[in-house]
Every structure is written in C-alpha cells, then in structure tokens.
PDB file of C-alpha atoms and ligand atoms in Angstrom:
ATOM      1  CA  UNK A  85     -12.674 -17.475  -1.535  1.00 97.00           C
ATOM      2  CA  UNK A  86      -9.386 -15.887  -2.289  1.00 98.00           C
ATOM      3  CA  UNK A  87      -6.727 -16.134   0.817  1.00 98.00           C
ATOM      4  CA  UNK A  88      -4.134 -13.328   1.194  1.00 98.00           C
ATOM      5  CA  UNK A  89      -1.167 -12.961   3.441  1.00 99.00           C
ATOM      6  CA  UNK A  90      -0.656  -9.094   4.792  1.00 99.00           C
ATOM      7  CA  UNK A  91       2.817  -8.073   6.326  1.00 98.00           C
ATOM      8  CA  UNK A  92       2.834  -4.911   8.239  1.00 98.00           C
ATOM      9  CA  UNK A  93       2.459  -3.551  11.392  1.00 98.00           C
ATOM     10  CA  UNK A  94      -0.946  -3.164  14.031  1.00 98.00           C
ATOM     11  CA  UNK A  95      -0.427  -0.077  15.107  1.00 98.00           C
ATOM     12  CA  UNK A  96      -3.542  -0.188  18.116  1.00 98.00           C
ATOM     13  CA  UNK A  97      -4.725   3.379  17.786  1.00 98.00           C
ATOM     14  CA  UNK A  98      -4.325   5.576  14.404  1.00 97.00           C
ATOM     15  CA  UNK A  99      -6.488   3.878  11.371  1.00 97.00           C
ATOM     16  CA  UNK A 100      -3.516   2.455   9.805  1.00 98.00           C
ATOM     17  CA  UNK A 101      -1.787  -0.873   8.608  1.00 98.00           C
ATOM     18  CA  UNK A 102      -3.304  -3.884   9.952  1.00 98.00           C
ATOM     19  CA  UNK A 103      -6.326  -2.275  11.405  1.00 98.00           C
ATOM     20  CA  UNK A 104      -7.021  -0.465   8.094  1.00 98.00           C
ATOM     21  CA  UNK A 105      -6.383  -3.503   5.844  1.00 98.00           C
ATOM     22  CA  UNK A 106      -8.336  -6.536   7.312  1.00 98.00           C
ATOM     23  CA  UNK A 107     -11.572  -4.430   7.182  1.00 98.00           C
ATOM     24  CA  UNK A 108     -11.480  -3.274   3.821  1.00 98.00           C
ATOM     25  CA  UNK A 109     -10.003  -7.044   2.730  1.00 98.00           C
ATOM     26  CA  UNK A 110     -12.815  -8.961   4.426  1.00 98.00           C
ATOM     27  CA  UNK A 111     -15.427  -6.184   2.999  1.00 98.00           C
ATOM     28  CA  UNK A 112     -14.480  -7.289  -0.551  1.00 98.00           C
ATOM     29  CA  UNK A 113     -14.770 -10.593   0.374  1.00 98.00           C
ATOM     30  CA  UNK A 114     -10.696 -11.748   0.545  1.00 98.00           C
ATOM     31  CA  UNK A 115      -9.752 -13.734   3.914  1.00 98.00           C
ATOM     32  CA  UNK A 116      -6.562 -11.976   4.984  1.00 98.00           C
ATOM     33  CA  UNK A 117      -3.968 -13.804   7.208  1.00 98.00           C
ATOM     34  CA  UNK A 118      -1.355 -11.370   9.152  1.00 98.00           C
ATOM     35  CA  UNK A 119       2.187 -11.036   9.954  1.00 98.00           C
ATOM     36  CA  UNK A 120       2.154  -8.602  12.017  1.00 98.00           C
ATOM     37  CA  UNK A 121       5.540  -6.575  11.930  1.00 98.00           C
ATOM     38  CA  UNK A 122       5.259  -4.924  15.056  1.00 98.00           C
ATOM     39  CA  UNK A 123       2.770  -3.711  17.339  1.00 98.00           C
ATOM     40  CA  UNK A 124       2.536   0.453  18.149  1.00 98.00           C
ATOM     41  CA  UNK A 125       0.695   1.711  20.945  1.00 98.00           C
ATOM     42  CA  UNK A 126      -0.348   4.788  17.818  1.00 98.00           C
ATOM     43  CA  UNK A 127       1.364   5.175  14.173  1.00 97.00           C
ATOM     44  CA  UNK A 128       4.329   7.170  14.312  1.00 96.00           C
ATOM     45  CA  UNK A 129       2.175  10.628  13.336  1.00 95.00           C
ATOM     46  CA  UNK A 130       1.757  10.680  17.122  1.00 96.00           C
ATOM     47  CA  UNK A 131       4.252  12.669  19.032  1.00 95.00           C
ATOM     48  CA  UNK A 132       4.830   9.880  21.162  1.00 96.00           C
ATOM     49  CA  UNK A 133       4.452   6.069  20.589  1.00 97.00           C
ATOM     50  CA  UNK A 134       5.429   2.574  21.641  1.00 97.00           C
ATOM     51  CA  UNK A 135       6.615  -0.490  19.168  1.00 97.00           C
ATOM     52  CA  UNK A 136       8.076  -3.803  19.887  1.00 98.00           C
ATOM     53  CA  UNK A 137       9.473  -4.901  16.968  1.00 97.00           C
ATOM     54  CA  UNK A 138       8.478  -8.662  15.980  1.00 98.00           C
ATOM     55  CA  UNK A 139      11.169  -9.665  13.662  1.00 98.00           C
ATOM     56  CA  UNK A 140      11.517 -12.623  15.405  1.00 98.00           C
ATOM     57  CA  UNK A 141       8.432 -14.058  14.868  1.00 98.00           C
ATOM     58  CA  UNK A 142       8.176 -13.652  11.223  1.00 98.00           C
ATOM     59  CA  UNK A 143      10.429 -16.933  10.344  1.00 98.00           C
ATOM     60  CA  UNK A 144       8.358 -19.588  12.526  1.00 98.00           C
ATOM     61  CA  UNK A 145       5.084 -18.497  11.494  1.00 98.00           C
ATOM     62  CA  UNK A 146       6.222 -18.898   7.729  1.00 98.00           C
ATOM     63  CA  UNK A 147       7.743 -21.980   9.583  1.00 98.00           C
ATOM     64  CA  UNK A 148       4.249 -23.179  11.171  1.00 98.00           C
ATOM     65  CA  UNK A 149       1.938 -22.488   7.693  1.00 98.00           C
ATOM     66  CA  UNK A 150       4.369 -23.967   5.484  1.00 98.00           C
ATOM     67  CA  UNK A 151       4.211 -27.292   7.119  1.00 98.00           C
ATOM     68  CA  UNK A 152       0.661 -27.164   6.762  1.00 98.00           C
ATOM     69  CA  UNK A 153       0.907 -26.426   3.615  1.00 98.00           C
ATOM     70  CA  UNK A 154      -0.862 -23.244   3.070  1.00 98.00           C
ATOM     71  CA  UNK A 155      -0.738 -21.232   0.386  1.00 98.00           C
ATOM     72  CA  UNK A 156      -1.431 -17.672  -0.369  1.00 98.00           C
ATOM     73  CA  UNK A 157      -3.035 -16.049  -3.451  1.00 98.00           C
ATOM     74  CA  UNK A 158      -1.264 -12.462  -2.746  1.00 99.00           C
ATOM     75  CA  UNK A 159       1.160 -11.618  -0.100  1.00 99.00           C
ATOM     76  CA  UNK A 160       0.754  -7.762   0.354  1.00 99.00           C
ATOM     77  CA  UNK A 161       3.274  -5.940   2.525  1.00 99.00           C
ATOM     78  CA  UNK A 162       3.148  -2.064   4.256  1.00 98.00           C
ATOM     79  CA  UNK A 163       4.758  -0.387   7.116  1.00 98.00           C
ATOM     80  CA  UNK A 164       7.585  -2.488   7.765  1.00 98.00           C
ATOM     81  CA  UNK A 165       9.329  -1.743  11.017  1.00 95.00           C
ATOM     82  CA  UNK A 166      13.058  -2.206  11.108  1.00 96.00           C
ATOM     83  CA  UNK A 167      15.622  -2.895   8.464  1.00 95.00           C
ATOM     84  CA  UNK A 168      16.585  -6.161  10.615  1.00 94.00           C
ATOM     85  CA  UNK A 169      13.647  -7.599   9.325  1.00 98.00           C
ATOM     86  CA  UNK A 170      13.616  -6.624   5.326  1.00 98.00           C
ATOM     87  CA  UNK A 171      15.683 -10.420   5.288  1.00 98.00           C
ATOM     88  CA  UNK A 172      13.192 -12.202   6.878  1.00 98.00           C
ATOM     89  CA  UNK A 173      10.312 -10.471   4.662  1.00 98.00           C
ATOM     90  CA  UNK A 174      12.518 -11.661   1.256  1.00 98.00           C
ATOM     91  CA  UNK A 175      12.601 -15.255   2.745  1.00 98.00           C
ATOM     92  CA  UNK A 176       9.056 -15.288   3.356  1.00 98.00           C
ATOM     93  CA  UNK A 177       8.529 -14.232  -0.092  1.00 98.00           C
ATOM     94  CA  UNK A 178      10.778 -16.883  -1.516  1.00 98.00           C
ATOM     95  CA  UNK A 179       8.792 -19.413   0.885  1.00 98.00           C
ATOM     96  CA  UNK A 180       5.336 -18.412  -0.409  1.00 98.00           C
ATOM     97  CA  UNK A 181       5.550 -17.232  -3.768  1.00 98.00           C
ATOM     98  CA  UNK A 182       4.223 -19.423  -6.923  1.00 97.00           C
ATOM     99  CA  UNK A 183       3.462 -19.159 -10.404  1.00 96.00           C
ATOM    100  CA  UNK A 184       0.246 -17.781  -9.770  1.00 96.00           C
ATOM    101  CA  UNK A 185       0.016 -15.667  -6.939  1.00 98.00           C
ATOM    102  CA  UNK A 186       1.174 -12.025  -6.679  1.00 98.00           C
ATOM    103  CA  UNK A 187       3.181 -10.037  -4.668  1.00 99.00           C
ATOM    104  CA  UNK A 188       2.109  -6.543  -4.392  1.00 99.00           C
ATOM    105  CA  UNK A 189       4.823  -4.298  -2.251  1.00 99.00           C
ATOM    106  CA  UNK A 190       3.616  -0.549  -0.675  1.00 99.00           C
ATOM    107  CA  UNK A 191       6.705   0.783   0.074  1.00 98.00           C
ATOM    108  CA  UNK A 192       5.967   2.525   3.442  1.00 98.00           C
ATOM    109  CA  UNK A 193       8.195   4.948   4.673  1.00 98.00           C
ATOM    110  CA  UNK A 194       8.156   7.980   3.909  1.00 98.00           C
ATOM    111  CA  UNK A 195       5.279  10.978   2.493  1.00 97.00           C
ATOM    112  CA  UNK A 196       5.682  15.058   1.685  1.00 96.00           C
ATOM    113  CA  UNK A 197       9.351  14.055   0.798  1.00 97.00           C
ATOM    114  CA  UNK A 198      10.210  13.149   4.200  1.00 97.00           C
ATOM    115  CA  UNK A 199      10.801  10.015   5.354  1.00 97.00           C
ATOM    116  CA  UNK A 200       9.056   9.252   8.897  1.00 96.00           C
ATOM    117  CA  UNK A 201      10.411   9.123  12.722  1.00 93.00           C
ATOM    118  CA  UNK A 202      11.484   5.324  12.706  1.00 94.00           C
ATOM    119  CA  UNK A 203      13.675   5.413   9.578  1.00 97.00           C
ATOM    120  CA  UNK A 204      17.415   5.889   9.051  1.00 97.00           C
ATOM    121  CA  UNK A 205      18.278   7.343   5.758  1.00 97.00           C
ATOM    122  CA  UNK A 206      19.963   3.463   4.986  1.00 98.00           C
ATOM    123  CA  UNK A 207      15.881   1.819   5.405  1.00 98.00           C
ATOM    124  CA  UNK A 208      14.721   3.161   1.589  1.00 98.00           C
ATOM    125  CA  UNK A 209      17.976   0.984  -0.005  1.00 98.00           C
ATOM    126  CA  UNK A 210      16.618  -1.919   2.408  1.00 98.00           C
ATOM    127  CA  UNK A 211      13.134  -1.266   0.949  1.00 98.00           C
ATOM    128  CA  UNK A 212      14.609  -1.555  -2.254  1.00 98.00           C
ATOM    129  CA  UNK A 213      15.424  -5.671  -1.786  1.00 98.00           C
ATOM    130  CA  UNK A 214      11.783  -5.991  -1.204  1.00 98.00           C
ATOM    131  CA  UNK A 215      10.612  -4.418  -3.902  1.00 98.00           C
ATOM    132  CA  UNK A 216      12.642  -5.928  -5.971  1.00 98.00           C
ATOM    133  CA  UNK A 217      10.261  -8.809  -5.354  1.00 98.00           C
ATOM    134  CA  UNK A 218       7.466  -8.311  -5.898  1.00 98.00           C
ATOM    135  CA  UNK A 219       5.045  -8.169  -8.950  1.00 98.00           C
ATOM    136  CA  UNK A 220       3.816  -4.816  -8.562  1.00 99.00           C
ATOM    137  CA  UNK A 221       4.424  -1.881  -6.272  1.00 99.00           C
ATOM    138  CA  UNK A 222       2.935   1.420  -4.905  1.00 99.00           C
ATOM    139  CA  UNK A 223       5.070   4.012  -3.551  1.00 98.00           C
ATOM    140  CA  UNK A 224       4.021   7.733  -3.450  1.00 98.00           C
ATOM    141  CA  UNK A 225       6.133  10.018  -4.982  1.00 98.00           C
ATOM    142  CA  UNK A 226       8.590  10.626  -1.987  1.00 98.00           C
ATOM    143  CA  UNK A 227       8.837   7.233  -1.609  1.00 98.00           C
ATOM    144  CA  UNK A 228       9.331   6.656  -5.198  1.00 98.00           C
ATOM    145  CA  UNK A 229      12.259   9.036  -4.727  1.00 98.00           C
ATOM    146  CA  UNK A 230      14.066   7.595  -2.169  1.00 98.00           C
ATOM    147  CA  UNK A 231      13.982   4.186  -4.318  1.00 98.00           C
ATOM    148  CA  UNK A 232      15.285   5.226  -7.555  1.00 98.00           C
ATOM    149  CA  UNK A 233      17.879   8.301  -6.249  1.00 98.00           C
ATOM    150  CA  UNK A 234      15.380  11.026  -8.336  1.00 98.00           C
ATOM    151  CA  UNK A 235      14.630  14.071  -7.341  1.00 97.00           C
ATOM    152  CA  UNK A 236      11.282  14.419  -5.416  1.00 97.00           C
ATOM    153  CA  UNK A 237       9.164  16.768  -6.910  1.00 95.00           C
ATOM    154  CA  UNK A 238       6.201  19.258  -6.092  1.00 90.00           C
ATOM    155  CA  UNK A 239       5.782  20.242  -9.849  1.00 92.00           C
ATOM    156  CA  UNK A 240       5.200  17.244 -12.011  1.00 94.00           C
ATOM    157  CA  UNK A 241       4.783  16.972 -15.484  1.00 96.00           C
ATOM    158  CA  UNK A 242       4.002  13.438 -17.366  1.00 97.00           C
ATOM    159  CA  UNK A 243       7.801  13.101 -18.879  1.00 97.00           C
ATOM    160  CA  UNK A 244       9.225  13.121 -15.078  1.00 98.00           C
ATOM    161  CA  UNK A 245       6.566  10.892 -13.783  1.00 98.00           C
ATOM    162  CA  UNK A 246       6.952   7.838 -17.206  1.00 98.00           C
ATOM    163  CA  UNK A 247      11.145   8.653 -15.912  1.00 98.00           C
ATOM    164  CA  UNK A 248      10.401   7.956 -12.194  1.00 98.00           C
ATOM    165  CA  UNK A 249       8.099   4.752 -13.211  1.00 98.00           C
ATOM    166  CA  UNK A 250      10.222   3.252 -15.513  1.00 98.00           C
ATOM    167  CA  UNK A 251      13.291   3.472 -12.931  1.00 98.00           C
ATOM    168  CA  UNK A 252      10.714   1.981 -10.260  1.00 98.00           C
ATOM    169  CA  UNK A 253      10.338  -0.733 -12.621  1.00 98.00           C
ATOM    170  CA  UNK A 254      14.026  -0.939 -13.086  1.00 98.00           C
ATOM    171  CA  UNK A 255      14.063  -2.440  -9.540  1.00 98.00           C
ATOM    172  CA  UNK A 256      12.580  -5.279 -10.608  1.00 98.00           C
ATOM    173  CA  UNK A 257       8.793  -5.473 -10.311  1.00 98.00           C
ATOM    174  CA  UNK A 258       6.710  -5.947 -13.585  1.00 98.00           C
ATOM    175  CA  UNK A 259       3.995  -3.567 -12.405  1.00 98.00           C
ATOM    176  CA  UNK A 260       4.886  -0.064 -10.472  1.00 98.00           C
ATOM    177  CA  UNK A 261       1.727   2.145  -9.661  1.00 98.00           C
ATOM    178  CA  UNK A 262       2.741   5.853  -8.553  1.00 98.00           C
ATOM    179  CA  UNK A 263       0.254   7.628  -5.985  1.00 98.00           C
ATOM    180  CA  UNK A 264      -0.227  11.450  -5.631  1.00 97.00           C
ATOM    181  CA  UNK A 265       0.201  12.011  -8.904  1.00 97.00           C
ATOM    182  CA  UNK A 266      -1.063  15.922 -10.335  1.00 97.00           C
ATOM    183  CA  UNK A 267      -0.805  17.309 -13.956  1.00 96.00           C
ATOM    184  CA  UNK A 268      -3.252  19.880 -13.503  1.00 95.00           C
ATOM    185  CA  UNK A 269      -4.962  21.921 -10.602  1.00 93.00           C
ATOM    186  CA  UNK A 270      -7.980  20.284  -8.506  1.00 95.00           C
ATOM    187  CA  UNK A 271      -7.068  16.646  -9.953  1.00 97.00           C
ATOM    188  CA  UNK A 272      -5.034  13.769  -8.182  1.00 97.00           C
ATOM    189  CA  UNK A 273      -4.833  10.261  -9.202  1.00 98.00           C
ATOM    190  CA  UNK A 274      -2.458   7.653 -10.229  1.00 98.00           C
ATOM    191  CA  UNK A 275      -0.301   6.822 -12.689  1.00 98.00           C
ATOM    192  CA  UNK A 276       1.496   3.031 -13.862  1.00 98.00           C
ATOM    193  CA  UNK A 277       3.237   1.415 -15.715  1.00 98.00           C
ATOM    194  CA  UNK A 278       3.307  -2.329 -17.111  1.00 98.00           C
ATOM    195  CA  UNK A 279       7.102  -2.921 -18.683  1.00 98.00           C
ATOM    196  CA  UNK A 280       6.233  -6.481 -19.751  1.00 98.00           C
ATOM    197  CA  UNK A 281       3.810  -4.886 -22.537  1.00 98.00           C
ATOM    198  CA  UNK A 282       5.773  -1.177 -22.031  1.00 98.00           C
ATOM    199  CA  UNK A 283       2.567   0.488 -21.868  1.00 98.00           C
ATOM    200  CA  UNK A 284       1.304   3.116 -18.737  1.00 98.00           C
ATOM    201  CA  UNK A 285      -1.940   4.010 -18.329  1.00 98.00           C
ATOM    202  CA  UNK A 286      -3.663   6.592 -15.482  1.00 98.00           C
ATOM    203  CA  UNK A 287      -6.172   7.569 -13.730  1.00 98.00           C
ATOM    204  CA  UNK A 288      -7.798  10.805 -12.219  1.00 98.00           C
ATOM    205  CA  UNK A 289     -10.162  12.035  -9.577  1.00 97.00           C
ATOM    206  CA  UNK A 290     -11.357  15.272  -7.415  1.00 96.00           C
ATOM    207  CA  UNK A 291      -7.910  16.252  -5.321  1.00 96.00           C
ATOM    208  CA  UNK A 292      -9.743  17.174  -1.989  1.00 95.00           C
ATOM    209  CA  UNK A 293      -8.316  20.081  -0.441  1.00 88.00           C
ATOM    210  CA  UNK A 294      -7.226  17.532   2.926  1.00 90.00           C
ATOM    211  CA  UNK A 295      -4.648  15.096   3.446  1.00 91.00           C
ATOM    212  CA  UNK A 296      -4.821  12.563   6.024  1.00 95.00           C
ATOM    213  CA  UNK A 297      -2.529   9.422   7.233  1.00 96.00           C
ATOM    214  CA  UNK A 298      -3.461   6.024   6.496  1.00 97.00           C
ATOM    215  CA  UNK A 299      -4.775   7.131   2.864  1.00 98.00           C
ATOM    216  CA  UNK A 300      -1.906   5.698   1.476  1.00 98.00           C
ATOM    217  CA  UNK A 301      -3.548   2.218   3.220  1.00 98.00           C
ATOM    218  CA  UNK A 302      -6.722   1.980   2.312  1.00 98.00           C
ATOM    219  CA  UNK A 303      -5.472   2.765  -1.122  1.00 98.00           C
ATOM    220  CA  UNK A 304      -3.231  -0.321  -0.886  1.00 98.00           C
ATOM    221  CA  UNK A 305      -5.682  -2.676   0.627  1.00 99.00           C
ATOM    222  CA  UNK A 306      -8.315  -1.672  -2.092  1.00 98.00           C
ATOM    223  CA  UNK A 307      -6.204  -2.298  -4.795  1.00 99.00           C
ATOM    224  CA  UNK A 308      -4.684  -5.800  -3.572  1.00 99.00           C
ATOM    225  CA  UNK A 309      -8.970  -6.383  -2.450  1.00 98.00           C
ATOM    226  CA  UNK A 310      -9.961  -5.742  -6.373  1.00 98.00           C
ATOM    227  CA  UNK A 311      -7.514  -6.951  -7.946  1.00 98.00           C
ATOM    228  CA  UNK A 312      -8.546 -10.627  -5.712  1.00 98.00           C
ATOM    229  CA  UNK A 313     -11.517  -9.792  -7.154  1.00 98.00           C
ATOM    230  CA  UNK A 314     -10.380 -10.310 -10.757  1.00 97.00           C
ATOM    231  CA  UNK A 315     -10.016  -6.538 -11.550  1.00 98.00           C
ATOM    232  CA  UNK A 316      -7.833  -5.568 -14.240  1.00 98.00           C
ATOM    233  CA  UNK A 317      -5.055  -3.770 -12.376  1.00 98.00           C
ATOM    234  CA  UNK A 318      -6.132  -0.505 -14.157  1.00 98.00           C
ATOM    235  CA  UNK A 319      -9.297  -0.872 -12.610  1.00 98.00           C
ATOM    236  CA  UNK A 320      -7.872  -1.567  -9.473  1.00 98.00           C
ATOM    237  CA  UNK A 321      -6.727   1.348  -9.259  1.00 98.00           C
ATOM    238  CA  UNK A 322      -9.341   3.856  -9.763  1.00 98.00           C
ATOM    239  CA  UNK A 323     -11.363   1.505  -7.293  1.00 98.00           C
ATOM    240  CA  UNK A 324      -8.644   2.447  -5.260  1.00 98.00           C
ATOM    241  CA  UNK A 325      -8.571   5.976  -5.989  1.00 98.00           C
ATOM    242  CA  UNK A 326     -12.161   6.626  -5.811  1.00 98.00           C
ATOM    243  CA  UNK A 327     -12.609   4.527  -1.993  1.00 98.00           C
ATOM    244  CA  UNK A 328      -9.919   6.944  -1.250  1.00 98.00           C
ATOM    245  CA  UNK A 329     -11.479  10.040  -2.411  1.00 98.00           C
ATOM    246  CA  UNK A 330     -14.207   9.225  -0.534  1.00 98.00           C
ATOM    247  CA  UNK A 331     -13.303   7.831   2.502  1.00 98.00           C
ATOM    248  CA  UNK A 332     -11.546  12.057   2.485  1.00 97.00           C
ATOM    249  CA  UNK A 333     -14.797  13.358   1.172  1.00 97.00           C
ATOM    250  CA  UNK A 334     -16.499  11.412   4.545  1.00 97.00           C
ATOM    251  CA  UNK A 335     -14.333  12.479   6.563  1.00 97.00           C
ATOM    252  CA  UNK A 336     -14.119  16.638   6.063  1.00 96.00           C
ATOM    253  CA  UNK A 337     -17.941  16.383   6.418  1.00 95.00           C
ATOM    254  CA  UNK A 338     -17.696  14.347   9.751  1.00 93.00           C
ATOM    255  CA  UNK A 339     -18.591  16.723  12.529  1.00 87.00           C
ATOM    256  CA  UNK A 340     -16.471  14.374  15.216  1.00 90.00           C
ATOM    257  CA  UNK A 341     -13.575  13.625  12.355  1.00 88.00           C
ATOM    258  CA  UNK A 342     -10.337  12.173  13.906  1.00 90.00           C
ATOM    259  CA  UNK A 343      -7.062  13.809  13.038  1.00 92.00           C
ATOM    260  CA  UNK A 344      -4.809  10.756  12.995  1.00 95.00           C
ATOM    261  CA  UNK A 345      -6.969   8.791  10.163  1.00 97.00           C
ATOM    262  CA  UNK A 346      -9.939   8.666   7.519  1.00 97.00           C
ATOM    263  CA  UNK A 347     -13.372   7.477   8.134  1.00 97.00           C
ATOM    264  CA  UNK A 348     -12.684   4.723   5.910  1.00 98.00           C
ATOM    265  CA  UNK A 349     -15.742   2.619   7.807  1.00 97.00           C
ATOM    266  CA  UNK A 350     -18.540   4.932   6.583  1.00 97.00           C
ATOM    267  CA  UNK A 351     -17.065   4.290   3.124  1.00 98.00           C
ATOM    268  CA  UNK A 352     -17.456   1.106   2.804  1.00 98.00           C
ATOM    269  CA  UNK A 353     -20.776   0.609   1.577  1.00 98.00           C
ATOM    270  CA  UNK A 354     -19.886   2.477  -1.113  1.00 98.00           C
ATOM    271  CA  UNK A 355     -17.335   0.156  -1.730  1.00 98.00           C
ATOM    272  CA  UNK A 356     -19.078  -3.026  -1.805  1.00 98.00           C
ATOM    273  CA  UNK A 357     -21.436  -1.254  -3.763  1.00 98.00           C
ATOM    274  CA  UNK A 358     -18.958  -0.454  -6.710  1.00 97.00           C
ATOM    275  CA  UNK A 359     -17.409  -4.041  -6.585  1.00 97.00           C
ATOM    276  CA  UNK A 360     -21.216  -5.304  -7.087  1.00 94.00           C
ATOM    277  CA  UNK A 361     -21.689  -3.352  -9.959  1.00 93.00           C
ATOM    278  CA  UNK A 362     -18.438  -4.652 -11.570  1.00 86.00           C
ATOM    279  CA  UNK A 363     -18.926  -8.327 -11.067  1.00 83.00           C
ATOM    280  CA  UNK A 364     -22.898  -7.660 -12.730  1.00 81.00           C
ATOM    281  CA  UNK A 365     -20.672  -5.804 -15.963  1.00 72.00           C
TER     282      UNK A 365
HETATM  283  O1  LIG B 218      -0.051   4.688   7.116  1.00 84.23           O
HETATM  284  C1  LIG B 218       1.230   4.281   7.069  1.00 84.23           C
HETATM  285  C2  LIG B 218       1.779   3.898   8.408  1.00 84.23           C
HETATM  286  C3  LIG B 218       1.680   2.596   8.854  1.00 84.23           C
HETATM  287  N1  LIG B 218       2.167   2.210  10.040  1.00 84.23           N
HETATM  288  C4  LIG B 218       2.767   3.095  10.858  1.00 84.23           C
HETATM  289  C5  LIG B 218       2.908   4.431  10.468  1.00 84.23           C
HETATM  290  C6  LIG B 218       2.401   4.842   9.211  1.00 84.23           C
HETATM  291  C7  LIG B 218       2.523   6.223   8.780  1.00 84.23           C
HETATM  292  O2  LIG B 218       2.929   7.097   9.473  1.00 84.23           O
HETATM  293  O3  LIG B 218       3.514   5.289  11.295  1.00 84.23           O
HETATM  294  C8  LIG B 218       3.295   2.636  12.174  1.00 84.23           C
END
C-alpha cells in the first residue's frame, strides 16, 4: 500500500483540509500520515474562527519519523497557516524527499482573486519557496496570480492560460496543473502543463452553476489519491475533475446541503467505482 504524508491544517468544522483529505485518501486505498498545520475551530469562510498555529511541532515530528526511518511515497501540502512556518515545510521537504517520491504543492490561499482572512499580501511570495519544491502544483487561477505577478483574469482565453502555466512552471516545479479554467460557456476544467516534455494537455467537464469551499480539496486529494494509484497525471486530473463535479452535482440536490462544504461523502462510491474500472482497463 502506498504511504503519503499530508501537510495542512484540521480545521474541526467546515469540510476542508485534513478532514476532507484523509477520507478521500483512505477511499482510494493510500494510508495518509498528517502534519497538521494548525487546528481551526471552522475554515476561515466562517465569520468567526479559532486557530492555534502548530509551527512548532512540524520539526520534531519530521524529527521522530526520520529516526525511524520512514519514508513517504508523496508528501502533499494545502492550507498552510502562517508564513513562520513556510521554513519548516521546505526542511521537511528536503528531509523526506527521494528519487522516487513526489511532491505535489496546492497552493492555498487565496480564490475569486482574493486572497483569504489569514493572509498578508507578503504570504503568496512565501508560498512561492514551497512551490518551488515540489514536482507538481495546483493553484486556481487567483492563486496562480499571486505566484507569478499576472494579472488575474475573469475572461480567459488558451494563449493567457499556456502564459500563466509556463510562468507557474518557471517557479520551479516540473508539473503545474491550473484549476477553474473556462474557454467557453457551461464548461470548467483544468488545464497543465509538463515543461520536461513542453507539452500541456486539458481537460473539461459540466461547470455547475454553484461554487462551494473545500472544492479546491477534494480536487487535490483526488489527484495526489490517483495518481498513488498509478494514474497518468492527465488522468488524474479528470478523476479529479469529475469527483469534483459531482461531489457539486450531490450537493445542489441535497435537501439538508451545508453551506460551508460539498457532500463529498455521498460521492465517494462513485469514486471507488471509477478507480475500479481503471485498474480492470
Ligand atoms: O479549502 C481551503 C481551506 C483550507 N483550510 C482553511 C481554509 C480554507 C479555505 O478557506 O480557510 C482553514
């Protein structure tokens, strides 16, 4: 069984982060570890909320496993929760990383070109170092922005989108994967970009007329889950998109639907379903 690492926060209420990923990770069949970042009475969509930040604790847990020797065949990070701790997230990368395992960054911080409550306008150039890490990353589009100094856009066309993932890539990672992407009218999907073999390749689906937090999440965690599972990172992501899509679709038809996330738990049948059908291909 494939072993990951995941670095974000638990916020205790809200579908998000931790609560979010370990789920959908154990559903595919990946045994996730935690770092836990910090610990939120709700995510920060909440007018109010709690965090104690656990920087501290980051370097003797890396501390603790590496003298037992463990290893890690991803580390996947999220919500991070202070800039204080971007140096402690690089060292745990440069403790844990090998030839073979991959280090797949979502740059949370910021959506609808805003960055959210708990972030200074210094935290995306902090982000930035951790990117610069890892093997592949997946901002959304205002995130993307804040990373590379482009302009965030509502309009897209395929010519700025190739120009905002080949400066993602400029940060360092091999692989950058943009989210919210739109070309046309009642479509949504992804779009990445490989700049060892310079090719990009996409991928499309229904755009549901809802947006909800902690998409961006169970995107993540599906992608890091299939790609564990041997996916080709193209197929990864639609995996990723399509869970998504209908984790939404669930949701709006919910009677008792939650504001603050998805119904990402009725989903995941459908999930394990789809990963069955590509391990019989
Ligand atoms: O879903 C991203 C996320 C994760 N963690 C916390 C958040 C958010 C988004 O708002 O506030 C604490």
């Amino acid at each position: 069984m494939k072993r990951i690492v995941s670095i974000q926060d638990i916020s205790c209420l809200g579908k998000c982060s931790l609560t979010v990923a370990l789920p959908i990770l154990s559903a595919m069949g990946v045994e996730c570890a935690i770092v836990p970042t910090a610990v939120l009475s709700t995510h920060t969509m909440f007018q109010n909320f709690t965090c104690k930040d656990l920087s501290d604790q980051i370097a003797p847990i890396a501390a603790h496993w590496q003298a037992e020797h463990v290893t890690f065949d991803a580390i996947y990070t999220g919500y991070l929760a202070s800039k204080e701790q971007i140096g402690d997230v690089c060292r745990f990368f440069d403790a844990f990383k090998t030839e073979d395992n991959l280090i797949v960054v979502d740059p949370v911080m910021a959506d609808n070109g805003k960055l959210y409550p708990a972030f200074g306008p210094d935290f995306p150039a902090e982000m930035a170092k951790v990117c610069a890490k890892a093997d592949l990353i997946v901002p959304n589009l205002t995130e993307a922005s804040l990373l590379t100094g482009l302009p965030y856009r509502t309009e897209q066309d395929e010519g700025y989108i190739r120009e905002m993932l080949l400066a993602l890539s400029r940060l360092g990672p091999r692989y950058a994967a943009l989210t919210g992407v739109s070309f046309e009218g009642g479509r949504l999907g992804v779009m990445y970009y490989d700049k060892a073999a310079d090719t990009f390749g996409s991928y499309f689906n229904e755009h549901l007329p809802a947006s909800f937090h902690g998409t961006g999440d169970v995107f993540a965690s599906t992608c890091v889950g299939a790609l564990m599972n041997g996916l080709s990172l193209g197929d990864a992501l639609a995996l990723a998109a399509d869970y998504t899509v209908e984790c939404i679709r669930l949701t709006l038809a919910a009677p008792d639907a939650k504001w603050y996330g998805v119904e990402f738990e009725s989903a995941i049948p459908y999930l394990v379903h789809r990963l069955e059908a590509k391990a019989d291909n």
